[in-house]
Short mmCIF file of C-alpha atoms and ligand atoms in Angstrom, two decimals:
data_model
loop_
_atom_site.label_atom_id
_atom_site.label_comp_id
_atom_site.label_asym_id
_atom_site.label_seq_id
_atom_site.Cartn_x
_atom_site.Cartn_y
_atom_site.Cartn_z
CA UNK A 1 -22.12 -61.66 129.88
CA UNK A 2 -20.39 -61.56 126.51
CA UNK A 3 -17.08 -62.98 127.69
CA UNK A 4 -14.96 -64.17 124.78
CA UNK A 5 -17.46 -63.01 122.16
CA UNK A 6 -16.04 -61.23 119.13
CA UNK A 7 -18.11 -58.28 118.01
CA UNK A 8 -17.46 -56.26 114.89
CA UNK A 9 -19.02 -52.83 115.24
CA UNK A 10 -19.75 -50.92 112.04
CA UNK A 11 -20.17 -47.17 112.51
CA UNK A 12 -21.73 -45.10 109.72
CA UNK A 13 -22.27 -41.38 109.11
CA UNK A 14 -25.00 -40.28 111.46
CA UNK A 15 -25.24 -37.89 114.41
CA UNK A 16 -26.02 -40.96 116.55
CA UNK A 17 -22.40 -42.11 116.01
CA UNK A 18 -21.58 -40.46 119.35
CA UNK A 19 -23.61 -43.24 121.00
CA UNK A 20 -21.24 -45.82 119.48
CA UNK A 21 -18.66 -44.74 122.05
CA UNK A 22 -20.91 -45.70 124.93
CA UNK A 23 -21.91 -48.88 123.13
CA UNK A 24 -18.26 -49.96 122.82
CA UNK A 25 -17.72 -49.28 126.52
CA UNK A 26 -20.74 -51.41 127.45
CA UNK A 27 -19.68 -54.27 125.17
CA UNK A 28 -16.09 -54.25 126.42
CA UNK A 29 -17.30 -54.09 130.03
CA UNK A 30 -19.35 -57.24 129.36
CA UNK A 31 -16.20 -59.04 128.29
CA UNK A 32 -16.60 -58.83 124.49
CA UNK A 33 -13.68 -58.21 122.16
CA UNK A 34 -14.69 -55.33 119.92
CA UNK A 35 -13.22 -54.31 116.58
CA UNK A 36 -14.56 -51.22 114.82
CA UNK A 37 -14.91 -50.62 111.13
CA UNK A 38 -16.22 -47.22 110.06
CA UNK A 39 -17.33 -45.61 106.81
CA UNK A 40 -15.53 -42.50 105.53
CA UNK A 41 -18.63 -40.40 106.35
CA UNK A 42 -18.61 -41.61 109.98
CA UNK A 43 -15.29 -39.80 110.51
CA UNK A 44 -17.18 -36.49 110.29
CA UNK A 45 -19.20 -37.46 113.35
CA UNK A 46 -16.81 -39.32 115.65
CA UNK A 47 -13.03 -39.71 115.58
CA UNK A 48 -11.26 -43.01 114.89
CA UNK A 49 -9.01 -42.22 117.86
CA UNK A 50 -11.89 -42.17 120.37
CA UNK A 51 -13.37 -45.37 118.95
CA UNK A 52 -9.99 -47.14 118.87
CA UNK A 53 -9.15 -46.09 122.43
CA UNK A 54 -12.36 -47.52 123.83
CA UNK A 55 -12.27 -50.66 121.66
CA UNK A 56 -8.59 -51.26 122.41
CA UNK A 57 -8.05 -52.10 118.73
CA UNK A 58 -7.12 -49.87 115.79
CA UNK A 59 -10.15 -48.70 113.83
CA UNK A 60 -10.46 -50.10 110.30
CA UNK A 61 -11.31 -47.57 107.67
CA UNK A 62 -10.01 -48.28 104.20
CA UNK A 63 -10.03 -51.19 101.81
CA UNK A 64 -6.39 -50.31 101.06
CA UNK A 65 -3.79 -48.66 103.21
CA UNK A 66 -0.70 -47.81 101.13
CA UNK A 67 -0.16 -51.04 99.27
CA UNK A 68 -1.75 -53.21 101.97
CA UNK A 69 -5.17 -54.72 101.41
CA UNK A 70 -7.52 -54.89 104.42
CA UNK A 71 -8.71 -58.47 104.57
CA UNK A 72 -12.45 -57.97 104.89
CA UNK A 73 -13.11 -61.68 104.41
CA UNK A 74 -10.99 -62.55 107.44
CA UNK A 75 -12.69 -59.78 109.40
CA UNK A 76 -16.13 -61.03 108.42
CA UNK A 77 -15.19 -64.53 109.52
CA UNK A 78 -13.55 -63.35 112.76
CA UNK A 79 -16.75 -61.96 114.22
CA UNK A 80 -19.39 -63.85 116.21
CA UNK A 81 -21.69 -60.94 115.51
CA UNK A 82 -21.60 -57.88 113.29
CA UNK A 83 -23.41 -54.88 114.66
CA UNK A 84 -23.99 -51.79 112.53
CA UNK A 85 -24.92 -48.96 114.89
CA UNK A 86 -25.81 -46.38 113.84
CA UNK A 87 -27.03 -47.52 110.45
CA UNK A 88 -27.44 -44.47 108.20
CA UNK A 89 -29.98 -44.20 105.42
CA UNK A 90 -27.14 -44.33 102.90
CA UNK A 91 -25.55 -47.54 104.22
CA UNK A 92 -29.01 -49.10 104.53
CA UNK A 93 -29.58 -48.43 100.82
CA UNK A 94 -26.18 -49.95 100.00
CA UNK A 95 -26.98 -53.04 102.06
CA UNK A 96 -30.30 -53.42 100.24
CA UNK A 97 -28.49 -53.27 96.89
CA UNK A 98 -25.31 -55.16 97.85
CA UNK A 99 -23.03 -52.24 96.94
CA UNK A 100 -19.42 -52.61 97.93
CA UNK A 101 -17.65 -49.25 97.85
CA UNK A 102 -16.02 -49.17 101.29
CA UNK A 103 -14.51 -51.50 103.88
CA UNK A 104 -17.67 -51.65 105.98
CA UNK A 105 -19.75 -52.82 103.01
CA UNK A 106 -17.10 -55.33 101.89
CA UNK A 107 -16.97 -56.74 105.42
CA UNK A 108 -20.77 -56.87 105.71
CA UNK A 109 -21.01 -58.74 102.41
CA UNK A 110 -18.34 -61.21 103.60
CA UNK A 111 -19.76 -61.73 107.11
CA UNK A 112 -20.89 -65.26 107.91
CA UNK A 113 -22.18 -64.35 111.39
CA UNK A 114 -25.54 -62.85 112.39
CA UNK A 115 -25.79 -59.15 111.54
CA UNK A 116 -27.75 -56.70 113.71
CA UNK A 117 -28.46 -53.18 112.52
CA UNK A 118 -29.68 -50.21 114.57
CA UNK A 119 -30.98 -47.58 112.14
CA UNK A 120 -30.77 -43.87 112.96
CA UNK A 121 -32.20 -41.10 110.84
CA UNK A 122 -34.60 -38.20 110.78
CA UNK A 123 -38.31 -39.01 110.86
CA UNK A 124 -39.05 -37.97 107.29
CA UNK A 125 -36.19 -40.11 105.99
CA UNK A 126 -37.35 -42.98 108.23
CA UNK A 127 -40.89 -42.78 106.84
CA UNK A 128 -39.80 -42.50 103.20
CA UNK A 129 -41.15 -45.44 101.15
CA UNK A 130 -37.65 -46.21 99.86
CA UNK A 131 -36.34 -46.55 103.43
CA UNK A 132 -39.22 -48.88 104.26
CA UNK A 133 -38.55 -50.97 101.14
CA UNK A 134 -34.80 -51.09 101.86
CA UNK A 135 -35.41 -52.17 105.45
CA UNK A 136 -37.76 -54.94 104.36
CA UNK A 137 -35.18 -56.08 101.85
CA UNK A 138 -32.33 -56.03 104.36
CA UNK A 139 -34.46 -57.92 106.89
CA UNK A 140 -35.42 -60.33 104.15
CA UNK A 141 -31.74 -61.23 103.73
CA UNK A 142 -31.83 -62.54 107.31
CA UNK A 143 -30.37 -59.48 109.08
CA UNK A 144 -31.75 -58.43 112.45
CA UNK A 145 -33.23 -54.95 112.41
CA UNK A 146 -33.59 -53.18 115.77
CA UNK A 147 -36.60 -50.88 116.01
CA UNK A 148 -35.93 -47.12 116.14
CA UNK A 149 -37.11 -45.04 119.09
CA UNK A 150 -39.34 -42.01 119.24
CA UNK A 151 -37.87 -38.83 120.66
CA UNK A 152 -36.05 -35.61 119.93
CA UNK A 153 -34.12 -35.81 116.67
CA UNK A 154 -30.98 -34.01 115.47
CA UNK A 155 -33.18 -31.79 113.27
CA UNK A 156 -34.89 -30.48 116.38
CA UNK A 157 -38.08 -32.25 115.41
CA UNK A 158 -39.75 -34.87 117.59
CA UNK A 159 -40.64 -38.24 116.13
CA UNK A 160 -39.49 -41.72 115.05
CA UNK A 161 -35.93 -42.35 113.93
CA UNK A 162 -33.70 -42.19 117.01
CA UNK A 163 -31.21 -45.02 117.23
CA UNK A 164 -31.98 -47.54 119.98
CA UNK A 165 -30.12 -46.67 123.19
CA UNK A 166 -26.78 -48.47 123.71
CA UNK A 167 -28.25 -50.31 126.74
CA UNK A 168 -31.09 -51.65 124.57
CA UNK A 169 -28.63 -52.73 121.87
CA UNK A 170 -26.53 -54.49 124.50
CA UNK A 171 -29.60 -56.34 125.82
CA UNK A 172 -30.48 -57.38 122.26
CA UNK A 173 -26.95 -58.64 121.58
CA UNK A 174 -26.90 -60.51 124.91
CA UNK A 175 -30.11 -62.32 123.97
CA UNK A 176 -28.89 -63.16 120.48
CA UNK A 177 -25.46 -64.43 121.37
CA UNK A 178 -25.86 -66.80 124.36
CA UNK A 179 -27.69 -69.28 122.17
CA UNK A 180 -24.51 -70.57 120.65
CA UNK A 181 -22.66 -70.56 123.97
CA UNK A 182 -25.12 -72.55 126.02
CA UNK A 183 -25.10 -75.53 123.62
CA UNK A 184 -23.01 -77.73 125.89
CA UNK A 185 -25.31 -77.05 128.79
CA UNK A 186 -28.26 -78.74 127.15
CA UNK A 187 -26.19 -81.51 125.63
CA UNK A 188 -25.19 -82.38 129.19
CA UNK A 189 -28.85 -82.54 130.05
CA UNK A 190 -28.51 -79.51 132.31
CA UNK A 191 -31.12 -76.78 132.07
CA UNK A 192 -30.54 -73.10 131.70
CA UNK A 193 -33.26 -70.51 132.05
CA UNK A 194 -33.33 -67.05 130.46
CA UNK A 195 -35.03 -63.81 131.34
CA UNK A 196 -38.06 -65.01 129.32
CA UNK A 197 -38.37 -67.68 132.04
CA UNK A 198 -38.26 -70.46 129.47
CA UNK A 199 -36.15 -73.56 129.63
CA UNK A 200 -33.29 -73.35 127.10
CA UNK A 201 -33.93 -76.85 125.80
CA UNK A 202 -33.21 -75.80 122.20
CA UNK A 203 -29.95 -73.96 122.80
CA UNK A 204 -27.52 -74.64 119.97
CA UNK A 205 -30.29 -75.97 117.71
CA UNK A 206 -31.37 -74.44 114.43
CA UNK A 207 -34.90 -74.30 113.13
CA UNK A 208 -36.68 -73.38 109.93
CA UNK A 209 -40.27 -72.13 110.10
CA UNK A 210 -42.56 -71.09 107.26
CA UNK A 211 -45.49 -68.78 107.96
CA UNK A 212 -48.14 -66.66 106.28
CA UNK A 213 -49.74 -66.99 102.86
CA UNK A 214 -48.12 -66.94 99.44
CA UNK A 215 -49.27 -64.70 96.59
CA UNK A 216 -49.24 -66.08 93.05
CA UNK A 217 -49.21 -63.36 90.42
CA UNK A 218 -52.02 -63.25 87.84
CA UNK A 219 -50.75 -59.99 86.32
CA UNK A 220 -48.68 -57.08 87.71
CA UNK A 221 -51.52 -55.97 90.01
CA UNK A 222 -53.47 -59.11 90.88
CA UNK A 223 -52.68 -62.34 92.64
CA UNK A 224 -54.14 -65.55 94.02
CA UNK A 225 -53.73 -65.64 97.79
CA UNK A 226 -55.43 -66.77 100.97
CA UNK A 227 -56.48 -65.48 104.38
CA UNK A 228 -53.51 -66.75 106.40
CA UNK A 229 -52.29 -64.09 108.84
CA UNK A 230 -49.00 -65.79 109.72
CA UNK A 231 -49.84 -65.56 113.46
CA UNK A 232 -49.46 -69.29 114.16
CA UNK A 233 -46.09 -69.54 112.43
CA UNK A 234 -44.80 -66.41 114.15
CA UNK A 235 -45.86 -67.82 117.51
CA UNK A 236 -43.95 -71.03 116.71
CA UNK A 237 -40.85 -69.09 115.64
CA UNK A 238 -41.00 -67.05 118.86
CA UNK A 239 -41.43 -70.16 121.02
CA UNK A 240 -38.46 -71.89 119.37
CA UNK A 241 -36.30 -68.76 119.74
CA UNK A 242 -37.39 -68.19 123.36
CA UNK A 243 -36.17 -71.72 124.10
CA UNK A 244 -32.76 -71.01 122.60
CA UNK A 245 -33.03 -72.07 118.95
CA UNK A 246 -31.72 -69.91 116.13
CA UNK A 247 -34.68 -69.60 113.81
CA UNK A 248 -34.88 -68.86 110.10
CA UNK A 249 -38.42 -67.68 109.47
CA UNK A 250 -39.49 -67.77 105.83
CA UNK A 251 -42.43 -65.40 105.86
CA UNK A 252 -45.00 -64.87 103.14
CA UNK A 253 -46.69 -61.49 102.60
CA UNK A 254 -48.06 -60.28 105.93
CA UNK A 255 -48.02 -57.04 107.89
CA UNK A 256 -46.76 -58.93 110.95
CA UNK A 257 -43.09 -58.84 111.80
CA UNK A 258 -40.77 -60.66 114.18
CA UNK A 259 -38.46 -58.61 116.35
CA UNK A 260 -36.94 -61.44 118.39
CA UNK A 261 -33.14 -61.46 118.22
CA UNK A 262 -33.16 -65.22 117.69
CA UNK A 263 -35.29 -64.97 114.55
CA UNK A 264 -33.89 -64.13 111.12
CA UNK A 265 -36.74 -63.23 108.77
CA UNK A 266 -36.62 -64.08 105.06
CA UNK A 267 -39.53 -62.34 103.36
CA UNK A 268 -40.90 -64.01 100.25
CA UNK A 269 -43.97 -63.55 98.08
CA UNK A 270 -44.65 -66.64 95.98
CA UNK A 271 -44.61 -70.38 96.64
CA UNK A 272 -41.61 -70.69 94.32
CA UNK A 273 -39.64 -68.12 96.37
CA UNK A 274 -40.65 -69.87 99.61
CA UNK A 275 -39.57 -73.21 98.13
CA UNK A 276 -36.16 -71.86 97.08
CA UNK A 277 -35.52 -70.28 100.50
CA UNK A 278 -36.53 -73.47 102.36
CA UNK A 279 -34.53 -75.83 100.20
CA UNK A 280 -31.35 -73.82 100.80
CA UNK A 281 -31.89 -73.43 104.57
CA UNK A 282 -33.16 -76.96 105.36
CA UNK A 283 -29.86 -78.91 105.20
CA UNK A 284 -28.43 -76.77 108.06
CA UNK A 285 -31.30 -77.10 110.55
CA UNK A 286 -32.39 -79.63 113.18
CA UNK A 287 -36.08 -78.77 113.07
CA UNK A 288 -38.41 -77.59 110.28
CA UNK A 289 -41.98 -76.55 110.93
CA UNK A 290 -44.04 -75.77 107.85
CA UNK A 291 -46.99 -73.68 108.99
CA UNK A 292 -47.34 -71.49 105.90
CA UNK A 293 -50.55 -71.65 103.91
CA UNK A 294 -48.77 -72.15 100.60
CA UNK A 295 -50.91 -71.66 97.50
CA UNK A 296 -51.44 -75.07 95.91
CA UNK A 297 -51.81 -73.59 92.42
CA UNK A 298 -50.34 -70.66 90.50
CA UNK A 299 -51.17 -69.15 87.11
CA UNK A 300 -49.22 -70.95 84.37
CA UNK A 301 -48.18 -67.70 82.72
CA UNK A 302 -48.78 -64.46 84.65
CA UNK A 303 -49.66 -61.65 82.21
CA UNK A 304 -46.94 -59.05 81.80
CA UNK A 305 -49.45 -56.23 81.47
CA UNK A 306 -52.61 -55.66 83.49
CA UNK A 307 -55.43 -57.85 82.15
CA UNK A 308 -58.27 -55.71 80.75
CA UNK A 309 -61.89 -56.77 81.26
CA UNK A 310 -62.73 -57.24 77.58
CA UNK A 311 -64.77 -60.44 77.90
CA UNK A 312 -67.47 -61.59 80.31
CA UNK A 313 -65.51 -64.67 81.28
CA UNK A 314 -61.84 -64.91 82.10
CA UNK A 315 -60.27 -68.34 82.20
CA UNK A 316 -57.06 -68.69 84.17
CA UNK A 317 -54.88 -71.70 83.58
CA UNK A 318 -53.34 -72.87 86.82
CA UNK A 319 -50.57 -75.32 87.57
CA UNK A 320 -49.53 -76.94 90.84
CA UNK A 321 -46.90 -75.21 92.97
CA UNK A 322 -44.00 -77.24 94.33
CA UNK A 323 -44.94 -78.89 97.61
CA UNK A 324 -42.30 -77.63 100.04
CA UNK A 325 -43.17 -80.00 102.88
CA UNK A 326 -43.06 -82.98 100.55
CA UNK A 327 -39.74 -81.88 99.02
CA UNK A 328 -38.17 -81.49 102.46
CA UNK A 329 -39.63 -84.86 103.48
CA UNK A 330 -37.71 -86.44 100.60
CA UNK A 331 -34.46 -84.62 101.52
CA UNK A 332 -34.77 -85.28 105.25
CA UNK A 333 -31.51 -86.29 106.87
CA UNK A 334 -32.08 -86.41 110.61
CA UNK A 335 -34.23 -83.28 110.83
CA UNK A 336 -37.57 -83.32 112.63
CA UNK A 337 -40.13 -82.22 110.09
CA UNK A 338 -43.54 -80.90 111.08
CA UNK A 339 -46.41 -80.13 108.73
CA UNK A 340 -49.85 -78.65 109.18
CA UNK A 341 -53.17 -79.82 107.85
CA UNK A 342 -56.10 -77.48 107.61
CA UNK A 343 -59.19 -79.43 106.73
CA UNK A 344 -62.92 -78.96 106.53
CA UNK A 345 -64.02 -82.60 106.19
CA UNK A 346 -62.52 -86.04 106.89
CA UNK A 347 -59.92 -84.30 109.04
CA UNK A 348 -58.26 -87.30 110.69
CA UNK A 349 -57.89 -89.38 107.53
CA UNK A 350 -56.49 -86.46 105.51
CA UNK A 351 -54.06 -85.52 108.29
CA UNK A 352 -52.72 -89.09 108.50
CA UNK A 353 -52.48 -89.26 104.74
CA UNK A 354 -50.35 -86.08 104.74
CA UNK A 355 -48.12 -87.42 107.52
CA UNK A 356 -47.16 -90.44 105.42
CA UNK A 357 -47.33 -89.00 101.92
CA UNK A 358 -45.07 -86.06 102.80
CA UNK A 359 -42.79 -88.08 105.10
CA UNK A 360 -43.34 -85.69 108.03
CA UNK A 361 -42.64 -86.65 111.64
CA UNK A 362 -45.61 -84.77 113.04
CA UNK A 363 -48.77 -83.33 111.51
CA UNK A 364 -50.66 -80.61 113.33
CA UNK A 365 -54.30 -80.73 112.35
CA UNK A 366 -56.62 -77.81 112.72
CA UNK A 367 -60.14 -78.03 111.55
CA UNK A 368 -62.00 -75.04 110.22
CA UNK A 369 -65.08 -76.63 111.86
CA UNK A 370 -63.74 -75.86 115.35
CA UNK A 371 -64.80 -72.52 116.82
CA UNK A 372 -61.79 -70.27 117.52
CA UNK A 373 -59.50 -72.14 115.13
CA UNK A 374 -58.06 -71.05 111.81
CA UNK A 375 -57.15 -67.90 109.91
CA UNK A 376 -56.88 -64.60 111.74
CA UNK A 377 -57.92 -65.87 115.20
CA UNK A 378 -55.61 -65.48 118.21
CA UNK A 379 -56.68 -68.95 119.36
CA UNK A 380 -56.38 -72.37 117.81
CA UNK A 381 -57.47 -75.94 118.54
CA UNK A 382 -55.23 -78.69 117.27
CA UNK A 383 -54.60 -82.42 117.24
CA UNK A 384 -51.06 -83.65 116.72
CA UNK A 385 -50.38 -86.95 114.94
CA UNK A 386 -47.03 -88.74 114.99
CA UNK A 387 -45.62 -91.59 112.94
CA UNK A 388 -45.99 -94.22 115.64
CA UNK A 389 -49.75 -93.79 115.67
CA UNK A 390 -49.81 -91.30 118.56
CA UNK A 391 -52.63 -88.75 118.51
CA UNK A 392 -52.88 -85.91 121.04
CA UNK A 393 -56.02 -83.81 121.15
CA UNK A 394 -55.58 -80.37 122.72
CA UNK A 395 -58.16 -77.93 124.07
CA UNK A 396 -58.67 -74.52 122.47
CA UNK A 397 -55.73 -72.32 123.48
CA UNK A 398 -54.00 -69.13 122.43
CA UNK A 399 -51.72 -69.54 119.41
CA UNK A 400 -48.72 -68.93 121.69
CA UNK A 401 -49.80 -71.83 123.95
CA UNK A 402 -50.42 -74.04 120.93
CA UNK A 403 -46.92 -73.15 119.72
CA UNK A 404 -45.54 -74.29 123.09
CA UNK A 405 -47.41 -77.63 122.77
CA UNK A 406 -46.00 -78.18 119.27
CA UNK A 407 -42.45 -77.31 120.35
CA UNK A 408 -42.79 -79.60 123.42
CA UNK A 409 -43.61 -82.49 121.06
CA UNK A 410 -40.62 -81.63 118.86
CA UNK A 411 -38.28 -81.46 121.86
CA UNK A 412 -39.49 -84.86 123.08
CA UNK A 413 -38.69 -86.37 119.69
CA UNK A 414 -35.34 -84.56 119.48
CA UNK A 415 -34.07 -85.99 122.73
CA UNK A 416 -35.92 -89.34 122.59
N1 CTP B 1 -47.39 -77.18 101.97
C1 CTP B 1 -46.19 -76.91 101.40
N2 CTP B 1 -46.09 -76.58 100.08
C2 CTP B 1 -47.21 -76.54 99.30
C3 CTP B 1 -48.46 -76.81 99.88
C4 CTP B 1 -48.52 -77.13 101.22
O1 CTP B 1 -45.17 -76.95 102.11
N3 CTP B 1 -47.09 -76.22 98.03
C5 CTP B 1 -47.43 -77.56 103.40
C6 CTP B 1 -48.14 -76.61 104.31
O2 CTP B 1 -47.26 -75.63 104.84
C7 CTP B 1 -48.63 -77.53 105.40
C8 CTP B 1 -48.92 -78.81 104.67
O3 CTP B 1 -48.14 -78.76 103.47
O4 CTP B 1 -47.65 -77.80 106.36
C9 CTP B 1 -50.35 -79.09 104.36
O5 CTP B 1 -50.86 -78.19 103.46
P1 CTP B 1 -52.32 -78.37 102.76
O6 CTP B 1 -52.43 -77.25 101.81
O7 CTP B 1 -53.37 -78.55 103.81
O8 CTP B 1 -52.15 -79.77 102.08
P2 CTP B 1 -52.20 -80.20 100.60
O9 CTP B 1 -51.01 -81.04 100.39
O10 CTP B 1 -52.35 -79.01 99.78
O11 CTP B 1 -53.41 -81.15 100.53
P3 CTP B 1 -54.93 -80.88 100.13
O12 CTP B 1 -54.92 -79.98 98.95
O13 CTP B 1 -55.40 -82.23 99.89
O14 CTP B 1 -55.57 -80.26 101.34
#
């Protein structure tokens, strides 16, 4: 149910705009209050009158009406969720660039709530590299991007690009929104269970997770990186979100992606970018789990042009990157902070050293000496150390099960 939830629906110029009518009906039926803002191009596909009748609110179209200014800031703050469905290729490009030439864009840029977009376009447009880059960028800003569906397209062709069906969008919104509502349930100690079957013991909590490698530029085409796949961090983000937390996932370069409505992905490339994202998100979270394999060193001065192989030896001067875990450990103000240690020798001593040096609450140790543990595997074998001297050794498990063990430990500390 979405009773009492305020949803701002943005409709853009796409054939799929006819599905917005059904979407409004479904949202209103669930108890949501729906306001609609549309782009000028959307009017060619669906009428404001139909949208307004179903939403039971006038449709908002222009930044100015006569000499009255539409207060997009108020609108952006009114909503519990902004949903842009359908999202046209054109509005996607504007979102990627931060353009502000209509009321929908001004409202989007002012919104302080989660934003979900459901793209709709023809397959060739969908597959265009610029669309891909824009989508990555828009997702990197923390927006939730719903996958498109395969099927018959307006062009008559068959392929990817159909907007998700209104029922699927409703299910997505339902999963994303209850997290803020069920807060009081867990604070009372009561337990709520979702369709994922997981206890909602993190409802109302916010978490920051880092995952994947970082790439440190040597020149415009080369970098220093590592073999991290990001699988462990993604599993942790999913576990936290499945249990009701709202997760900000700061993700280094990886082909993996998160499509859980409770996870906002911030894509970064270098350690410096990951550091900046984490430092700004950290003050607002309850939990931070640093599972990224951050490069410890970066080239002092990346070359502006591609380095040519003139000499037999190339010497790169490297400098230390900022230690994100350590920086957050110094800023900690009530958050539970978890770090990872990946070691090849002297595992226990190094892990304990990290726990204290970086002021973490838990350190998850995985040793590259254990079979089935480490980069790229779907399994992992960990030991978790806490500050009171506790040490829990786990058997080899899937990364999703390991994520559940780590989150269990965090939850125990949170409510201790
Ligand atoms: N980490 C970080 N920022 C860095 C380096 C590491 O946040 N610049 C975090 C990792 O995400 C992980 C933990 O620190 O949670 C341990 O990383 P690791 O590279 O194993 O530790 P180091 O401090 O680099 O120690 P050493 O080089 O001695 O292994």
